[in-house]
PDB file of C-alpha atoms in Angstrom:
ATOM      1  CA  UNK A   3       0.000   0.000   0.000  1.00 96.00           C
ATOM      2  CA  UNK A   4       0.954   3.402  -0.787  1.00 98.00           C
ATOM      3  CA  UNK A   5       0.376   6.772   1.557  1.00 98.00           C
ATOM      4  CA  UNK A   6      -2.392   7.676  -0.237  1.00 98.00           C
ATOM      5  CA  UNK A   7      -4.112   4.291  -0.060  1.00 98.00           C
ATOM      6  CA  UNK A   8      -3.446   4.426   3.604  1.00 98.00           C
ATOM      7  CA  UNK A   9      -4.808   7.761   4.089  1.00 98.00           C
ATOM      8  CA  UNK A  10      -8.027   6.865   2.552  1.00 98.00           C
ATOM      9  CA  UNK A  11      -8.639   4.069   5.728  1.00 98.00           C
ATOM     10  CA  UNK A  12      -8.144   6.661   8.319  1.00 98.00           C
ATOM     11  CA  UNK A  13     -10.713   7.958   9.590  1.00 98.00           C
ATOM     12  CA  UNK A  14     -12.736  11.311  10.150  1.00 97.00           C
ATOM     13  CA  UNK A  15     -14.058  11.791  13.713  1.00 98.00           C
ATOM     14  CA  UNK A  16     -15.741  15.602  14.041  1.00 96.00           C
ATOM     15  CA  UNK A  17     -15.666  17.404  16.581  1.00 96.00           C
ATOM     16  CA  UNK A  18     -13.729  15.087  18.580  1.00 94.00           C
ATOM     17  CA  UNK A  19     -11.993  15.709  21.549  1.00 91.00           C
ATOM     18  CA  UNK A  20     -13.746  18.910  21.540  1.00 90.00           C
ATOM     19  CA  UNK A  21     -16.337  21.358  18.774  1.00 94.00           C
ATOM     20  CA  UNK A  22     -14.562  22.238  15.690  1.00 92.00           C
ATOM     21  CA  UNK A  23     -11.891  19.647  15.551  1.00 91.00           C
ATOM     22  CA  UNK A  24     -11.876  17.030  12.833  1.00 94.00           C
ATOM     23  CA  UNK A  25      -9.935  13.884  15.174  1.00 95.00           C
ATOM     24  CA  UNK A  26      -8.198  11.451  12.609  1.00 97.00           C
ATOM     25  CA  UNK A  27      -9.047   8.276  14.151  1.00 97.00           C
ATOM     26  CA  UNK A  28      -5.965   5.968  12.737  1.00 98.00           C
ATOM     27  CA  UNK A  29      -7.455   2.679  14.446  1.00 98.00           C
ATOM     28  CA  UNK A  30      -8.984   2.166  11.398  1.00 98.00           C
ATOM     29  CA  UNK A  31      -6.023   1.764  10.116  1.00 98.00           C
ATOM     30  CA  UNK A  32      -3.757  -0.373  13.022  1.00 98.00           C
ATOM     31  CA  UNK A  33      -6.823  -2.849  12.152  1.00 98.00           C
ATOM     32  CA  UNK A  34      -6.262  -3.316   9.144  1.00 98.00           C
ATOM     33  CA  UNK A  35      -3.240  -5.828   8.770  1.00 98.00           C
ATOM     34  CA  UNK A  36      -1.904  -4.737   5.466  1.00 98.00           C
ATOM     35  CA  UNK A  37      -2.100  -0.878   6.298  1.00 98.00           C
ATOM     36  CA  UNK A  38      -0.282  -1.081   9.448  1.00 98.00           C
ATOM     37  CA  UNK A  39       2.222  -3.443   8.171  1.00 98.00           C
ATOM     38  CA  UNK A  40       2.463  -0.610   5.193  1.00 98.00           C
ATOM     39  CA  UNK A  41       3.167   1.928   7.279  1.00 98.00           C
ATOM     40  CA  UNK A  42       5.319   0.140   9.401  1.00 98.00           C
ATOM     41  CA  UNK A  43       7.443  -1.037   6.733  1.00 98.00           C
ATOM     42  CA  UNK A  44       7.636   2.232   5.434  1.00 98.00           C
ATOM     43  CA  UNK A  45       8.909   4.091   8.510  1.00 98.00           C
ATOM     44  CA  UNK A  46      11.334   0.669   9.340  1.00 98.00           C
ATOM     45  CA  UNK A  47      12.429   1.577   5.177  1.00 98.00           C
ATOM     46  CA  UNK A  48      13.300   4.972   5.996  1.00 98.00           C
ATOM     47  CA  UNK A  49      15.730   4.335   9.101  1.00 98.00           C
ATOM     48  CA  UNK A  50      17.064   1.109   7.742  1.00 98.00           C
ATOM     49  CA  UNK A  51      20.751   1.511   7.576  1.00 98.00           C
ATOM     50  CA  UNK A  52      21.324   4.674   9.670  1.00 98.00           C
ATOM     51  CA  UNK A  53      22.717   3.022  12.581  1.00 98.00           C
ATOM     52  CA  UNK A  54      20.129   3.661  14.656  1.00 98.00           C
ATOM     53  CA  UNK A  55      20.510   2.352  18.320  1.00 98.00           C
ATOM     54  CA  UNK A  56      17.305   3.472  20.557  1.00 98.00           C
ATOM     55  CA  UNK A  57      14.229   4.345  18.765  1.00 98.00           C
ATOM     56  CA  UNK A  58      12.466   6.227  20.965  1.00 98.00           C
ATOM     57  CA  UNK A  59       7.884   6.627  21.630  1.00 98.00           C
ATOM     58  CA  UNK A  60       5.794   8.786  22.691  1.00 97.00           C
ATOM     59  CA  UNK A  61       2.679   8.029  25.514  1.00 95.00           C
ATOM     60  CA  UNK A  62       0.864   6.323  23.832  1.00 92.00           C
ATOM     61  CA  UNK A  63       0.438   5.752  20.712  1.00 95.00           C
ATOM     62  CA  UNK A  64       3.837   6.404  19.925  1.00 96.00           C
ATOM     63  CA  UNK A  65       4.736   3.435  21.378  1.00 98.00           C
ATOM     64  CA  UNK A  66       2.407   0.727  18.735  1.00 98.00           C
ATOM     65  CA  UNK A  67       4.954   2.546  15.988  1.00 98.00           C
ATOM     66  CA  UNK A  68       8.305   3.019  17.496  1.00 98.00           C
ATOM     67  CA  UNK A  69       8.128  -0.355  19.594  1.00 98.00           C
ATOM     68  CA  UNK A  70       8.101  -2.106  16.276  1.00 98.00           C
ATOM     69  CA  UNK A  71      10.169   0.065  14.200  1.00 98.00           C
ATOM     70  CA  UNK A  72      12.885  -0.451  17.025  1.00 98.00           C
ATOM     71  CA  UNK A  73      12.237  -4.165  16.747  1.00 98.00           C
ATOM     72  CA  UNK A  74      12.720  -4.601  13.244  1.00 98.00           C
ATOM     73  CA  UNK A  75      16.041  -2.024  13.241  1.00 98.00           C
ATOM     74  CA  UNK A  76      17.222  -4.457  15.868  1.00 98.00           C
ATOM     75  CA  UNK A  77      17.392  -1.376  18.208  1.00 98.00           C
ATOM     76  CA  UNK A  78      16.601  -0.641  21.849  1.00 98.00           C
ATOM     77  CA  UNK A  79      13.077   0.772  22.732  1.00 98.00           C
ATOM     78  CA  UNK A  80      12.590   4.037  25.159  1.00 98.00           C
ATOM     79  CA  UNK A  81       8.881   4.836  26.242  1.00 98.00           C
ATOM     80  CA  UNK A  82       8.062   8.824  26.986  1.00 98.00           C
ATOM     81  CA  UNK A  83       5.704   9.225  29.154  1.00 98.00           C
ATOM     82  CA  UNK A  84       3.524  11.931  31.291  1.00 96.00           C
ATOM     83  CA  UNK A  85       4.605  12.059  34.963  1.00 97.00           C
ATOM     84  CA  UNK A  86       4.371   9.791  37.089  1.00 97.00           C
ATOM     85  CA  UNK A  87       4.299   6.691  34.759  1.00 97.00           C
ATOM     86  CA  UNK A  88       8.302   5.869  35.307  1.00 98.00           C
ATOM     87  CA  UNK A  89       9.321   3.776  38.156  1.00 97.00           C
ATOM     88  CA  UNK A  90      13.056   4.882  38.343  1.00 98.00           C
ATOM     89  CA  UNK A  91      14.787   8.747  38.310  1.00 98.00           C
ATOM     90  CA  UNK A  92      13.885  10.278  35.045  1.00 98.00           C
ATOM     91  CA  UNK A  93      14.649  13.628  33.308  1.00 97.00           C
ATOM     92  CA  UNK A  94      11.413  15.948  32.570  1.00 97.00           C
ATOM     93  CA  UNK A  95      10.634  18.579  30.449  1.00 96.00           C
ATOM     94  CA  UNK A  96       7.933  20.650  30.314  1.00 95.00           C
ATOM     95  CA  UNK A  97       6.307  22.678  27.104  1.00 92.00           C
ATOM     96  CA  UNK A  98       3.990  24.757  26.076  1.00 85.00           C
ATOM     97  CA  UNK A  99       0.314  23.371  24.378  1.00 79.00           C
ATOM     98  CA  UNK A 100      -2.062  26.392  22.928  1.00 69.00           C
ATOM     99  CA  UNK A 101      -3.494  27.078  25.772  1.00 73.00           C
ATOM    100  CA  UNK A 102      -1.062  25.773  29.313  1.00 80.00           C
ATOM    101  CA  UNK A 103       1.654  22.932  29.063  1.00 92.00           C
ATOM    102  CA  UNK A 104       2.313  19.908  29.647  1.00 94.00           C
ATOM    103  CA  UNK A 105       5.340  17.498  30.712  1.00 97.00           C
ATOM    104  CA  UNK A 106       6.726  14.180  29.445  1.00 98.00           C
ATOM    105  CA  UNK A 107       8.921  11.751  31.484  1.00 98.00           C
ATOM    106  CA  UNK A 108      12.366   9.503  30.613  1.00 98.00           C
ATOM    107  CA  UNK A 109      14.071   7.129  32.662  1.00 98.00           C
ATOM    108  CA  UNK A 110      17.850   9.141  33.076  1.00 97.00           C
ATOM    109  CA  UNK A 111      19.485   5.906  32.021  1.00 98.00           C
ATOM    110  CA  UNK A 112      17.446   5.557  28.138  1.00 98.00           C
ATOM    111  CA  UNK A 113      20.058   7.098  26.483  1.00 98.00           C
ATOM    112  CA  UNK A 114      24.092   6.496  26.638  1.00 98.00           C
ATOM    113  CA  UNK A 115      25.796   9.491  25.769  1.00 98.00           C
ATOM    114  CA  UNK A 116      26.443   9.289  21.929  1.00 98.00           C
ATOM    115  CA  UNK A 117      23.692   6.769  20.796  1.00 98.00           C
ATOM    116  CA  UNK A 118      21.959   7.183  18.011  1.00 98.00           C
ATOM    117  CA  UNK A 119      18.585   7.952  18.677  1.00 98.00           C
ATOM    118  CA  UNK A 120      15.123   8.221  15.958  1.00 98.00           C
ATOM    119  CA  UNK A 121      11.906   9.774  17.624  1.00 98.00           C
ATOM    120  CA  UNK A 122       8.805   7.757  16.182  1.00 98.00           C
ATOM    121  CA  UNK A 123       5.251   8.712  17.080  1.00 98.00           C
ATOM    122  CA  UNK A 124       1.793   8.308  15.397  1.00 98.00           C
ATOM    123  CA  UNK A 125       0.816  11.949  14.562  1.00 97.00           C
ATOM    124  CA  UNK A 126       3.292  15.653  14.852  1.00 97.00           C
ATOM    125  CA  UNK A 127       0.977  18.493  14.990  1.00 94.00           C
ATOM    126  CA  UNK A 128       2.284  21.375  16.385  1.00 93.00           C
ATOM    127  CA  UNK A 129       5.777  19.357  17.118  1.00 96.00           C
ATOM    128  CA  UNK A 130       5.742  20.662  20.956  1.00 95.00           C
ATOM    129  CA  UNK A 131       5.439  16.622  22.667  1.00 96.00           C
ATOM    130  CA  UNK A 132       8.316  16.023  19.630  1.00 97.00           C
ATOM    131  CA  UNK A 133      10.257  19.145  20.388  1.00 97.00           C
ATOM    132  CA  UNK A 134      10.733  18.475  24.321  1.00 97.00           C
ATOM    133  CA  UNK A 135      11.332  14.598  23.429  1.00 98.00           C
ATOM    134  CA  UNK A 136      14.604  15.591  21.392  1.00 98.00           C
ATOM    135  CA  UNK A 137      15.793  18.316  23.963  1.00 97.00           C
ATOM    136  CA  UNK A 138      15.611  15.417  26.483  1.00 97.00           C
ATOM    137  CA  UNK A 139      17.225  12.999  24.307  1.00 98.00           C
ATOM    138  CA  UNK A 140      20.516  15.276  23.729  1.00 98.00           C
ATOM    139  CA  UNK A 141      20.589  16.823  27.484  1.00 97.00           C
ATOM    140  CA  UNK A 142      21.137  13.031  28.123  1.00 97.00           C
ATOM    141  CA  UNK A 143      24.232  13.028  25.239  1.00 98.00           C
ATOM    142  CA  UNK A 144      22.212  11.426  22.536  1.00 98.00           C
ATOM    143  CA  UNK A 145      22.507  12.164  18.934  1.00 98.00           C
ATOM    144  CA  UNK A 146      18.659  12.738  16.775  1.00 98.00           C
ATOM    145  CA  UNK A 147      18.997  10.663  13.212  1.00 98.00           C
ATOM    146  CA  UNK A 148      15.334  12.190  12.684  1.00 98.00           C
ATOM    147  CA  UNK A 149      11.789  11.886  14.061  1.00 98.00           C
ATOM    148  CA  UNK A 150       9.768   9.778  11.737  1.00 98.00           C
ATOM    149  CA  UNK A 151       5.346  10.533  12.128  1.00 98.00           C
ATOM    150  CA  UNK A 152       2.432   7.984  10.575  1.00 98.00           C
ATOM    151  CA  UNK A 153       0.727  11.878  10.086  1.00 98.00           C
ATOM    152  CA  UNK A 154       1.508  15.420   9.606  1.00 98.00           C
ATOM    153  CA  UNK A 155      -0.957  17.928   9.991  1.00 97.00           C
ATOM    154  CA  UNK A 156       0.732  20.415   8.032  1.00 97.00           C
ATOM    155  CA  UNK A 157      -1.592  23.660   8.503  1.00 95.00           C
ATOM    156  CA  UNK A 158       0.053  23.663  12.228  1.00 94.00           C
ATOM    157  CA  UNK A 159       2.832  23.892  11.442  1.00 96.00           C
ATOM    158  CA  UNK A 160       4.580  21.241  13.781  1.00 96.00           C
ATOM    159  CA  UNK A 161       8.007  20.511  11.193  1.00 96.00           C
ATOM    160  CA  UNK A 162       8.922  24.249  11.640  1.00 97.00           C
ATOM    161  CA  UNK A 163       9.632  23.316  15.522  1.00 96.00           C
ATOM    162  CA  UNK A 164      11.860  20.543  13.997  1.00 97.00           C
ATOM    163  CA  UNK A 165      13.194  22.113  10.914  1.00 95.00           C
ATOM    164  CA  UNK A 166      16.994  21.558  11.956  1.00 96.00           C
ATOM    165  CA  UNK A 167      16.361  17.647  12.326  1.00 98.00           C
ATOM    166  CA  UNK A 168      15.227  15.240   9.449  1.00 98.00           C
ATOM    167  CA  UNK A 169      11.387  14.585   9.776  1.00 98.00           C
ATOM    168  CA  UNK A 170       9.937  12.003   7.741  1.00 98.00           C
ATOM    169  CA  UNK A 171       5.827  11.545   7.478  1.00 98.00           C
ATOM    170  CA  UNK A 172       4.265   9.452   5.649  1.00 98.00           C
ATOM    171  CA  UNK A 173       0.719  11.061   5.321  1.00 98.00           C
ATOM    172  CA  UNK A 174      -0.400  14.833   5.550  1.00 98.00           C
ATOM    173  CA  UNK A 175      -3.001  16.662   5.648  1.00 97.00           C
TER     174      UNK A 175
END
């Protein structure tokens, strides 16, 4: 399957979580057993060969892609997560949503100084969750490769946050 075929089986959910937002429910497409092995294949494509070591997801759905893209890269897999969630010390950092912020969680010992590490998550909208991710990731020494999405929502504007990394997407809207 091809990004366009895959964009067709995701669906529209309006106003979802709140009035005036169109949600784009990608269930419909993790369900689907030749779409999500499409667009797992095509993000594994992508990284294949870049020496990556620690491929690295986002609460939660992050963590369907990147815990599989990590598997077949035959790379280590590092949860984010909100506070809280992490049973050992972990690093924090907090950023800014539209309206207040928000904070993810690592465990201090993800990331060896000098690993090479890929963000993968399921959507990058305004890039802020992505953002803090890979200021955590190089406070703790690491080196980005790129953050790879399942779906950009381009009219936000996320991939400016980003724009000195490689970001890869494989559907926009």
């Amino acid at each position: 399957m091809n990004a366009e075929e895959l964009k067709k089986i995701i669906r529209d959910v309006p106003d979802f979580p709140k009035k005036g937002i169109i949600f784009k429910d990608i269930t419909t497409l993790l369900k689907d057993r030749k779409a999500f092995k499409s667009a797992v294949d095509m993000m594994v494509d992508y990284y294949r060969g870049k020496d990556i070591d620690k491929v690295v997801g986002i609460e939660s759905r992050g963590f369907i892609f990147a815990s599989v893209v990590a598997y077949q890269l035959n790379a280590g897999f590092i949860p984010v997560r909100k506070p809280g969630k992490l049973p050992a010390t972990v690093e924090r950092m907090t950023y800014q949503l539209e309206y207040g912020e928000d904070t993810l969680e690592i465990h201090k010992d993800a990331v060896i100084p000098g690993e090479r590490v890929v963000l993968i998550d399921d959507l990058i909208a305004t890039g802020g969750s992505a953002q803090a991710v890979i200021k955590l990731i190089e406070k703790m020494g690491g080196i980005i490769v790129g953050a790879g999405f399942l779906v950009e929502l381009e009219f936000l504007n996320g991939r400016e946050k980003l724009n000195e990394y490689d970001v890869f997407t494989i559907i926009k809207y």
